[in-house]
Protein backbone atom coordinates (compact mmCIF):
# COMPACT_ATOMS: atom_id res chain seq x y z
CA UNK A 1 0.00 0.00 0.00
CA UNK A 2 2.85 2.37 0.73
CA UNK A 3 3.96 2.06 -2.92
CA UNK A 4 0.49 3.32 -3.90
CA UNK A 5 0.77 6.36 -1.63
CA UNK A 6 -1.30 4.96 1.22
CA UNK A 7 0.27 5.78 4.56
CA UNK A 8 -0.61 4.63 8.04
CA UNK A 9 -2.10 1.32 6.89
CA UNK A 10 -1.50 -1.70 9.11
CA UNK A 11 -2.27 -5.33 8.43
CA UNK A 12 -2.20 -8.26 10.81
CA UNK A 13 -2.50 -12.02 10.70
CA UNK A 14 -4.76 -13.29 13.46
CA UNK A 15 -5.95 -16.72 14.45
CA UNK A 16 -9.67 -16.12 14.95
CA UNK A 17 -10.59 -15.87 18.60
CA UNK A 18 -7.00 -15.93 19.85
CA UNK A 19 -6.62 -13.59 22.84
CA UNK A 20 -2.82 -13.90 22.47
CA UNK A 21 -3.01 -12.68 18.84
CA UNK A 22 -5.45 -9.90 19.80
CA UNK A 23 -3.06 -8.64 22.48
CA UNK A 24 -0.05 -8.78 20.14
CA UNK A 25 -1.92 -6.80 17.47
CA UNK A 26 -3.27 -4.24 19.93
CA UNK A 27 0.23 -3.78 21.40
CA UNK A 28 1.39 -2.74 17.88
CA UNK A 29 -1.81 -0.89 16.95
CA UNK A 30 -3.14 0.74 20.13
CA UNK A 31 -6.86 1.36 19.94
CA UNK A 32 -7.44 -1.16 17.16
CA UNK A 33 -8.24 -0.80 13.49
CA UNK A 34 -10.48 1.80 11.86
CA UNK A 35 -11.29 -0.71 9.11
CA UNK A 36 -11.48 -4.49 9.14
CA UNK A 37 -12.13 -6.34 5.89
CA UNK A 38 -13.43 -9.90 5.82
CA UNK A 39 -14.26 -11.59 2.54
CA UNK A 40 -15.51 -15.11 1.97
CA UNK A 41 -14.96 -15.94 5.66
CA UNK A 42 -18.52 -16.71 6.67
CA UNK A 43 -19.32 -20.17 5.43
CA UNK A 44 -21.27 -22.98 7.05
CA UNK A 45 -18.94 -25.16 9.11
CA UNK A 46 -16.41 -22.38 9.83
CA UNK A 47 -16.10 -21.07 13.38
CA UNK A 48 -17.73 -17.71 12.78
CA UNK A 49 -18.02 -17.06 16.52
CA UNK A 50 -14.22 -16.87 16.71
CA UNK A 51 -14.19 -14.53 13.70
CA UNK A 52 -16.72 -12.36 15.52
CA UNK A 53 -14.56 -12.35 18.68
CA UNK A 54 -11.55 -11.14 16.70
CA UNK A 55 -13.50 -8.46 14.82
CA UNK A 56 -14.99 -7.03 18.02
CA UNK A 57 -11.65 -7.18 19.84
CA UNK A 58 -9.73 -5.44 17.04
CA UNK A 59 -12.24 -2.89 15.68
CA UNK A 60 -11.40 0.57 17.01
CA UNK A 61 -13.93 1.98 19.45
CA UNK A 62 -14.53 5.08 17.32
CA UNK A 63 -17.71 6.16 15.51
CA UNK A 64 -15.96 6.09 12.12
CA UNK A 65 -14.60 2.54 12.53
CA UNK A 66 -16.07 0.01 10.08
CA UNK A 67 -16.19 -3.74 9.68
CA UNK A 68 -16.82 -4.78 6.07
CA UNK A 69 -17.91 -8.36 5.46
CA UNK A 70 -18.41 -9.67 1.92
CA UNK A 71 -19.91 -13.07 1.32
CA UNK A 72 -21.47 -15.23 -1.30
CA UNK A 73 -24.82 -16.74 -0.41
CA UNK A 74 -24.43 -20.52 -0.46
CA UNK A 75 -27.90 -21.79 0.49
CA UNK A 76 -27.20 -21.33 4.21
CA UNK A 77 -28.21 -18.23 6.17
CA UNK A 78 -27.54 -19.51 9.70
CA UNK A 79 -23.83 -18.58 9.75
CA UNK A 80 -24.27 -14.96 8.69
CA UNK A 81 -27.40 -14.70 10.85
CA UNK A 82 -25.48 -15.82 13.93
CA UNK A 83 -22.54 -13.55 13.12
CA UNK A 84 -24.82 -10.52 12.77
CA UNK A 85 -26.68 -11.43 15.97
CA UNK A 86 -23.41 -11.62 17.93
CA UNK A 87 -22.29 -8.30 16.41
CA UNK A 88 -25.57 -6.68 17.42
CA UNK A 89 -25.18 -7.98 20.98
CA UNK A 90 -21.68 -6.44 21.04
CA UNK A 91 -23.07 -3.02 20.04
CA UNK A 92 -22.61 -3.06 16.26
CA UNK A 93 -25.32 -2.29 13.76
CA UNK A 94 -25.31 -3.30 10.12
CA UNK A 95 -26.46 -2.31 6.71
CA UNK A 96 -26.06 -4.47 3.65
CA UNK A 97 -26.66 -4.61 -0.06
CA UNK A 98 -26.30 -7.02 -2.93
CA UNK A 99 -23.05 -6.43 -4.82
CA UNK A 100 -23.60 -9.16 -7.42
CA UNK A 101 -26.67 -11.16 -8.25
CA UNK A 102 -26.80 -14.80 -9.27
CA UNK A 103 -26.61 -14.97 -13.03
CA UNK A 104 -29.18 -17.73 -13.24
CA UNK A 105 -29.11 -21.42 -13.98
CA UNK A 106 -26.58 -21.21 -16.82
CA UNK A 107 -24.27 -18.78 -15.05
CA UNK A 108 -20.86 -19.64 -13.56
CA UNK A 109 -21.84 -17.55 -10.54
CA UNK A 110 -22.97 -19.71 -7.63
CA UNK A 111 -25.06 -17.14 -5.80
CA UNK A 112 -25.68 -13.59 -4.74
CA UNK A 113 -22.81 -11.58 -3.28
CA UNK A 114 -23.53 -9.38 -0.27
CA UNK A 115 -21.58 -6.61 1.43
CA UNK A 116 -22.33 -5.97 5.09
CA UNK A 117 -21.11 -2.76 6.71
CA UNK A 118 -21.04 -2.74 10.50
CA UNK A 119 -20.32 0.17 12.82
CA UNK A 120 -20.67 0.88 16.51
CA UNK A 121 -24.22 1.77 17.45
CA UNK A 122 -24.73 5.19 19.02
CA UNK A 123 -24.29 4.76 22.75
CA UNK A 124 -22.35 1.50 22.41
CA UNK A 125 -18.98 3.24 22.56
CA UNK A 126 -19.58 4.64 26.03
CA UNK A 127 -20.33 1.17 27.40
CA UNK A 128 -17.75 -0.86 25.41
CA UNK A 129 -14.56 0.96 26.37
Backbone as a printed PyTorch tensor [residue, N CA C, xyz], in Angstrom:
tensor([[[  0.8090,  -1.1960,   0.0000],
         [  0.0000,   0.0000,   0.0000],
         [  0.8530,   1.2610,   0.0000]],

        [[  1.9770,   1.2060,   0.6800],
         [  2.8500,   2.3740,   0.7250],
         [  3.3040,   2.7660,  -0.6750]],

        [[  3.5470,   1.7730,  -1.5450],
         [  3.9610,   2.0580,  -2.9180],
         [  2.8690,   2.7910,  -3.6980]],

        [[  1.6090,   2.6410,  -3.2510],
         [  0.4870,   3.3230,  -3.9000],
         [  0.1340,   4.6380,  -3.2160]],

        [[  0.9870,   5.0860,  -2.2900],
         [  0.7690,   6.3610,  -1.6290],
         [ -0.1460,   6.2980,  -0.4110]],

        [[ -0.4550,   5.1010,   0.0350],
         [ -1.2990,   4.9550,   1.2210],
         [ -0.3830,   4.8780,   2.4330]],

        [[ -0.5720,   5.8040,   3.3640],
         [  0.2700,   5.7780,   4.5610],
         [ -0.5850,   5.4400,   5.7820]],

        [[  0.0730,   4.9390,   6.7870],
         [ -0.6100,   4.6340,   8.0360],
         [ -1.4230,   3.3600,   8.0220]],

        [[ -1.3370,   2.5690,   6.9650],
         [ -2.0980,   1.3190,   6.8910],
         [ -1.3390,   0.2220,   7.6250]],

        [[ -2.0600,  -0.5670,   8.3820],
         [ -1.5020,  -1.6990,   9.1070],
         [ -2.2860,  -2.9410,   8.7330]],

        [[ -1.6180,  -4.0540,   8.6690],
         [ -2.2750,  -5.3340,   8.4260],
         [ -1.7720,  -6.3130,   9.4780]],

        [[ -2.5960,  -7.2870,   9.8030],
         [ -2.2010,  -8.2640,  10.8100],
         [ -2.7890,  -9.6200,  10.4790]],

        [[ -2.0220, -10.6540,  10.7930],
         [ -2.5030, -12.0220,  10.6960],
         [ -2.9610, -12.4150,  12.0840]],

        [[ -4.1810, -12.9450,  12.1670],
         [ -4.7620, -13.2910,  13.4600],
         [ -5.4320, -14.6530,  13.3590]],

        [[ -5.1490, -15.5130,  14.3140],
         [ -5.9540, -16.7220,  14.4480],
         [ -7.2520, -16.2860,  15.1110]],

        [[ -8.3700, -16.5640,  14.4490],
         [ -9.6660, -16.1190,  14.9550],
         [ -9.8600, -16.5420,  16.4010]],

        [[-10.2700, -15.5920,  17.2240],
         [-10.5920, -15.8740,  18.6030],
         [ -9.4030, -16.0060,  19.5300]],

        [[ -8.2010, -15.7630,  19.0470],
         [ -6.9980, -15.9340,  19.8550],
         [ -6.7070, -14.6660,  20.6630]],

        [[ -6.9000, -14.7370,  21.9720],
         [ -6.6150, -13.5950,  22.8410],
         [ -5.1410, -13.2030,  22.7640]],

        [[ -4.2580, -14.1750,  22.5940],
         [ -2.8230, -13.8970,  22.4690],
         [ -2.5670, -13.0580,  21.2130]],

        [[ -3.1660, -13.4490,  20.0790],
         [ -3.0070, -12.6770,  18.8440],
         [ -3.6280, -11.2890,  18.9780]],

        [[ -4.8000, -11.2070,  19.6090],
         [ -5.4510,  -9.9010,  19.7970],
         [ -4.5290,  -8.9640,  20.5750]],

        [[ -3.9520,  -9.4640,  21.6610],
         [ -3.0610,  -8.6410,  22.4790],
         [ -1.8400,  -8.1980,  21.6780]],

        [[ -1.2430,  -9.1250,  20.9330],
         [ -0.0530,  -8.7800,  20.1410],
         [ -0.3740,  -7.6910,  19.1170]],

        [[ -1.5220,  -7.8090,  18.4670],
         [ -1.9190,  -6.8010,  17.4730],
         [ -2.1930,  -5.4630,  18.1410]],

        [[ -2.9210,  -5.4910,  19.2450],
         [ -3.2670,  -4.2400,  19.9260],
         [ -2.0460,  -3.5820,  20.5680]],

        [[ -1.0250,  -4.3620,  20.9080],
         [  0.2300,  -3.7800,  21.3950],
         [  0.9070,  -2.9730,  20.2840]],

        [[  0.7850,  -3.4420,  19.0290],
         [  1.3900,  -2.7400,  17.8770],
         [  0.4780,  -1.6510,  17.3320]],

        [[ -0.8260,  -1.8140,  17.5060],
         [ -1.8110,  -0.8920,  16.9470],
         [ -2.7710,  -0.4850,  18.0680]],

        [[ -2.2940,   0.3600,  18.9860],
         [ -3.1410,   0.7410,  20.1260],
         [ -4.4810,   1.3200,  19.6580]],

        [[ -5.5320,   0.8700,  20.2810],
         [ -6.8620,   1.3570,  19.9350],
         [ -7.5560,   0.5390,  18.8710]],

        [[ -6.8320,  -0.3180,  18.1820],
         [ -7.4430,  -1.1630,  17.1630],
         [ -7.4760,  -0.5330,  15.7810]],

        [[ -8.1830,  -1.1920,  14.8950],
         [ -8.2350,  -0.8000,  13.4850],
         [ -9.4910,   0.0130,  13.1720]],

        [[ -9.3270,   1.0160,  12.3330],
         [-10.4840,   1.7950,  11.8610],
         [-11.2770,   1.0310,  10.8180]],

        [[-10.6360,   0.0700,  10.1540],
         [-11.2890,  -0.7070,   9.1100],
         [-10.8200,  -2.1510,   9.1840]],

        [[-11.7730,  -3.0550,   9.2340],
         [-11.4800,  -4.4890,   9.1450],
         [-12.2460,  -5.0240,   7.9490]],

        [[-11.5390,  -5.7370,   7.0810],
         [-12.1340,  -6.3400,   5.8900],
         [-12.1600,  -7.8510,   6.0530]],

        [[-13.3070,  -8.4390,   5.7930],
         [-13.4320,  -9.8990,   5.8190],
         [-14.1940, -10.3080,   4.5660]],

        [[-13.6120, -11.1630,   3.7670],
         [-14.2640, -11.5900,   2.5400],
         [-14.2280, -13.1080,   2.4370]],

        [[-15.3840, -13.6740,   2.1520],
         [-15.5140, -15.1140,   1.9710],
         [-15.0630, -15.8800,   3.2150]],

        [[-15.3330, -15.3230,   4.3870],
         [-14.9560, -15.9420,   5.6610],
         [-16.1420, -16.5520,   6.3870]],

        [[-17.3400, -16.2050,   5.9790],
         [-18.5240, -16.7060,   6.6750],
         [-19.1670, -17.7660,   5.8010]],

        [[-18.8790, -19.0030,   6.1810],
         [-19.3150, -20.1710,   5.4300],
         [-19.7560, -21.2150,   6.4500]],

        [[-20.8200, -21.9210,   6.1540],
         [-21.2700, -22.9810,   7.0490],
         [-20.1310, -23.9210,   7.4000]],

        [[-19.9980, -24.2620,   8.6680],
         [-18.9430, -25.1600,   9.1110],
         [-17.7040, -24.4450,   9.6220]],

        [[-17.5360, -23.1490,   9.3040],
         [-16.4150, -22.3820,   9.8290],
         [-16.8040, -21.8610,  11.2010]],

        [[-15.8240, -21.5730,  12.0370],
         [-16.1030, -21.0700,  13.3790],
         [-16.2810, -19.5630,  13.3280]],

        [[-17.4740, -19.1460,  12.9320],
         [-17.7330, -17.7130,  12.7830],
         [-17.7920, -16.9960,  14.1260]],

        [[-18.0260, -17.7210,  15.2190],
         [-18.0200, -17.0620,  16.5190],
         [-16.6130, -16.5560,  16.8480]],

        [[-15.5910, -17.3190,  16.4860],
         [-14.2160, -16.8680,  16.7130],
         [-13.8760, -15.6770,  15.8120]],

        [[-14.3770, -15.6880,  14.5760],
         [-14.1910, -14.5290,  13.6960],
         [-14.8230, -13.3020,  14.3400]],

        [[-16.0410, -13.4590,  14.8480],
         [-16.7220, -12.3610,  15.5250],
         [-15.8930, -11.8400,  16.7020]],

        [[-15.3640, -12.7470,  17.5230],
         [-14.5600, -12.3450,  18.6810],
         [-13.3670, -11.4880,  18.2480]],

        [[-12.7130, -11.8920,  17.1800],
         [-11.5550, -11.1370,  16.6990],
         [-11.9720,  -9.7760,  16.1470]],

        [[-13.0480,  -9.7380,  15.3890],
         [-13.5040,  -8.4620,  14.8210],
         [-13.8560,  -7.4730,  15.9180]],

        [[-14.5920,  -7.9220,  16.9250],
         [-14.9930,  -7.0330,  18.0180],
         [-13.7720,  -6.6020,  18.8340]],

        [[-12.8480,  -7.5110,  19.0540],
         [-11.6540,  -7.1790,  19.8390],
         [-10.7630,  -6.1670,  19.1210]],

        [[-10.7060,  -6.2390,  17.7990],
         [ -9.7300,  -5.4410,  17.0440],
         [-10.3060,  -4.2010,  16.3770]],

        [[-11.6260,  -4.0770,  16.3020],
         [-12.2360,  -2.8930,  15.6790],
         [-12.1400,  -1.7220,  16.6490]],

        [[-11.5700,  -0.6190,  16.1720],
         [-11.4020,   0.5650,  17.0090],
         [-12.7440,   1.0170,  17.5680]],

        [[-12.7230,   1.4850,  18.8000],
         [-13.9330,   1.9830,  19.4530],
         [-14.1090,   3.4600,  19.1110]],

        [[-14.3120,   3.7180,  17.8110],
         [-14.5290,   5.0780,  17.3170],
         [-15.7400,   5.0560,  16.3840]],

        [[-16.4940,   6.1380,  16.3470],
         [-17.7080,   6.1620,  15.5110],
         [-17.4390,   5.8730,  14.0320]],

        [[-16.2570,   6.2660,  13.5460],
         [-15.9610,   6.0880,  12.1200],
         [-15.4220,   4.6980,  11.7870]],

        [[-15.1380,   3.8820,  12.7740],
         [-14.6020,   2.5350,  12.5290],
         [-15.6390,   1.6690,  11.8240]],

        [[-15.1700,   0.8510,  10.8740],
         [-16.0750,   0.0090,  10.0840],
         [-15.5210,  -1.3990,   9.9570]],

        [[-16.4570,  -2.3380,   9.9780],
         [-16.1860,  -3.7430,   9.6830],
         [-16.9400,  -4.0520,   8.3940]],

        [[-16.2130,  -4.4280,   7.3520],
         [-16.8240,  -4.7790,   6.0670],
         [-16.7200,  -6.2850,   5.8840]],

        [[-17.8510,  -6.9080,   5.6290],
         [-17.9100,  -8.3550,   5.4600],
         [-18.5860,  -8.6580,   4.1290]],

        [[-17.8430,  -9.2660,   3.2170],
         [-18.4080,  -9.6690,   1.9250],
         [-18.5810, -11.1840,   1.9370]],

        [[-19.6950, -11.6340,   1.3880],
         [-19.9110, -13.0720,   1.3220],
         [-20.7910, -13.4330,   0.1470]],

        [[-20.6300, -14.6600,  -0.2630],
         [-21.4710, -15.2340,  -1.3030],
         [-22.5060, -16.1230,  -0.6350]],

        [[-23.7600, -15.9010,  -0.9700],
         [-24.8210, -16.7370,  -0.4120],
         [-24.6720, -18.1420,  -0.9720]],

        [[-24.6230, -19.1190,  -0.0590],
         [-24.4290, -20.5210,  -0.4570],
         [-25.5210, -21.4090,   0.1350]],

        [[-26.7610, -20.9920,   0.0240],
         [-27.9000, -21.7930,   0.4910],
         [-27.9130, -22.0220,   1.9960]],

        [[-27.2410, -21.1510,   2.7720],
         [-27.1970, -21.3330,   4.2110],
         [-27.0940, -19.9550,   4.8590]],

        [[-28.1550, -19.5440,   5.5520],
         [-28.2100, -18.2280,   6.1730],
         [-27.8340, -18.2540,   7.6450]],

        [[-27.7720, -19.4330,   8.2630],
         [-27.5410, -19.5070,   9.7040],
         [-26.2130, -18.8700,  10.1190]],

        [[-25.1450, -19.0980,   9.3640],
         [-23.8270, -18.5840,   9.7530],
         [-23.8040, -17.0670,   9.7670]],

        [[-24.2690, -16.4270,   8.7080],
         [-24.2740, -14.9570,   8.6940],
         [-25.2930, -14.4280,   9.6950]],

        [[-26.4020, -15.1190,   9.8670],
         [-27.3950, -14.6960,  10.8490],
         [-26.8320, -14.6990,  12.2570]],

        [[-26.1180, -15.7590,  12.6070],
         [-25.4830, -15.8230,  13.9260],
         [-24.4310, -14.7350,  14.0840]],

        [[-23.6020, -14.5640,  13.0680],
         [-22.5440, -13.5500,  13.1190],
         [-23.1530, -12.1720,  13.3550]],

        [[-24.1910, -11.8300,  12.6030],
         [-24.8240, -10.5200,  12.7660],
         [-25.4850, -10.3810,  14.1330]],

        [[-26.0690, -11.4600,  14.6330],
         [-26.6780, -11.4280,  15.9670],
         [-25.6170, -11.1420,  17.0290]],

        [[-24.4830, -11.8440,  16.9650],
         [-23.4080, -11.6200,  17.9330],
         [-22.8740, -10.1940,  17.8240]],

        [[-22.7510,  -9.6830,  16.6020],
         [-22.2870,  -8.3010,  16.4140],
         [-23.2700,  -7.3170,  17.0340]],

        [[-24.5520,  -7.5520,  16.8390],
         [-25.5740,  -6.6840,  17.4230],
         [-25.4830,  -6.7050,  18.9440]],

        [[-25.3230,  -7.8810,  19.5220],
         [-25.1820,  -7.9850,  20.9780],
         [-23.9550,  -7.2320,  21.4850]],

        [[-22.9100,  -7.1350,  20.6590],
         [-21.6840,  -6.4390,  21.0380],
         [-21.7970,  -4.9230,  20.8570]],

        [[-22.8820,  -4.4530,  20.2210],
         [-23.0670,  -3.0160,  20.0380],
         [-22.8590,  -2.5250,  18.6240]],

        [[-22.7680,  -3.4490,  17.6670],
         [-22.6050,  -3.0570,  16.2640],
         [-23.9480,  -3.1140,  15.5500]],

        [[-24.1380,  -2.1950,  14.6110],
         [-25.3190,  -2.2910,  13.7570],
         [-24.8600,  -2.3980,  12.3190]],

        [[-25.7260,  -2.9800,  11.4900],
         [-25.3120,  -3.3010,  10.1190],
         [-26.2760,  -2.7580,   9.0860]],

        [[-25.6990,  -2.5200,   7.9370],
         [-26.4570,  -2.3070,   6.7100],
         [-25.8580,  -3.2660,   5.6930]],

        [[-26.6040,  -3.5720,   4.6680],
         [-26.0610,  -4.4670,   3.6460],
         [-26.7340,  -4.1980,   2.3090]],

        [[-26.0720,  -4.6600,   1.2760],
         [-26.6580,  -4.6080,  -0.0590],
         [-26.0520,  -5.7050,  -0.9210]],

        [[-26.7580,  -6.0200,  -1.9730],
         [-26.3000,  -7.0220,  -2.9310],
         [-25.2570,  -6.3680,  -3.8240]],

        [[-24.0790,  -6.9830,  -3.9410],
         [-23.0470,  -6.4340,  -4.8170],
         [-22.9060,  -7.2320,  -6.1070]],

        [[-23.5850,  -8.3510,  -6.2060],
         [-23.6000,  -9.1580,  -7.4180],
         [-24.6920, -10.1860,  -7.3140]],

        [[-25.5580, -10.2190,  -8.2970],
         [-26.6670, -11.1630,  -8.2500],
         [-26.3450, -12.4180,  -9.0280]],

        [[-26.9440, -13.5150,  -8.5960],
         [-26.8050, -14.7990,  -9.2740],
         [-27.2010, -14.6250, -10.7300]],

        [[-26.3690, -15.1130, -11.6130],
         [-26.6130, -14.9690, -13.0340],
         [-27.6400, -15.9340, -13.5930]],

        [[-28.1800, -16.7910, -12.7670],
         [-29.1840, -17.7330, -13.2450],
         [-28.6160, -19.1310, -13.4050]],

        [[-29.4450, -19.9960, -13.9010],
         [-29.1100, -21.4170, -13.9780],
         [-27.8850, -21.7050, -14.8430]],

        [[-27.6890, -20.9580, -15.9090],
         [-26.5760, -21.2090, -16.8210],
         [-25.3290, -20.4000, -16.4860]],

        [[-25.3760, -19.6490, -15.4060],
         [-24.2650, -18.7830, -15.0490],
         [-23.2050, -19.5550, -14.2750]],

        [[-21.9450, -19.0840, -14.3770],
         [-20.8640, -19.6360, -13.5640],
         [-20.9430, -19.1470, -12.1270]],

        [[-21.7010, -18.0810, -11.8920],
         [-21.8400, -17.5450, -10.5430],
         [-22.7110, -18.4710,  -9.7140]],

        [[-22.2370, -18.7990,  -8.4990],
         [-22.9700, -19.7050,  -7.6290],
         [-24.1370, -19.0450,  -6.9210]],

        [[-24.0020, -17.7810,  -6.5520],
         [-25.0590, -17.1390,  -5.7980],
         [-24.8420, -15.6560,  -5.6710]],

        [[-25.7680, -15.0260,  -4.9630],
         [-25.6810, -13.5910,  -4.7440],
         [-24.4880, -13.2590,  -3.8560]],

        [[-23.9010, -12.0920,  -4.1010],
         [-22.8100, -11.5790,  -3.2790],
         [-23.3600, -10.4150,  -2.4580]],

        [[-23.0560, -10.4150,  -1.1790],
         [-23.5270,  -9.3810,  -0.2690],
         [-22.3500,  -8.6770,   0.3780]],

        [[-22.5420,  -7.3760,   0.6570],
         [-21.5760,  -6.6140,   1.4310],
         [-22.2900,  -6.0640,   2.6550]],

        [[-21.8080,  -6.4520,   3.8180],
         [-22.3280,  -5.9680,   5.0940],
         [-21.3520,  -4.9330,   5.6420]],

        [[-21.8830,  -3.8040,   6.0730],
         [-21.1060,  -2.7560,   6.7140],
         [-21.5970,  -2.6460,   8.1520]],

        [[-20.6900,  -2.8140,   9.0830],
         [-21.0420,  -2.7380,  10.5030],
         [-20.2760,  -1.5990,  11.1550]],

        [[-20.9480,  -0.9170,  12.0620],
         [-20.3200,   0.1670,  12.8200],
         [-20.9040,   0.1730,  14.2210]],

        [[-20.2130,   0.8400,  15.1230],
         [-20.6670,   0.8850,  16.5090],
         [-21.9570,   1.6870,  16.5910]],

        [[-22.9360,   1.1120,  17.2410],
         [-24.2220,   1.7660,  17.4550],
         [-24.0290,   2.9570,  18.3900]],

        [[-24.7880,   4.0230,  18.1500],
         [-24.7270,   5.1890,  19.0150],
         [-24.9960,   4.7530,  20.4530]],

        [[-24.1500,   5.1630,  21.3550],
         [-24.2910,   4.7640,  22.7500],
         [-23.4710,   3.5410,  23.1050]],

        [[-23.1120,   2.7300,  22.1330],
         [-22.3510,   1.5000,  22.4120],
         [-20.9050,   1.8200,  22.8030]],

        [[-20.3700,   2.9100,  22.2830],
         [-18.9760,   3.2420,  22.5610],
         [-18.7590,   3.6010,  24.0270]],

        [[-19.7140,   4.2380,  24.6300],
         [-19.5790,   4.6390,  26.0350],
         [-19.5440,   3.4110,  26.9510]],

        [[-20.2470,   2.3530,  26.5500],
         [-20.3270,   1.1720,  27.4040],
         [-19.3070,   0.0990,  27.0310]],

        [[-18.6530,   0.2110,  25.8530],
         [-17.7510,  -0.8600,  25.4100],
         [-16.2880,  -0.5850,  25.7080]],

        [[-15.9700,   0.6070,  26.1380],
         [-14.5620,   0.9610,  26.3670],
         [-13.9670,   0.2680,  27.5610]]])
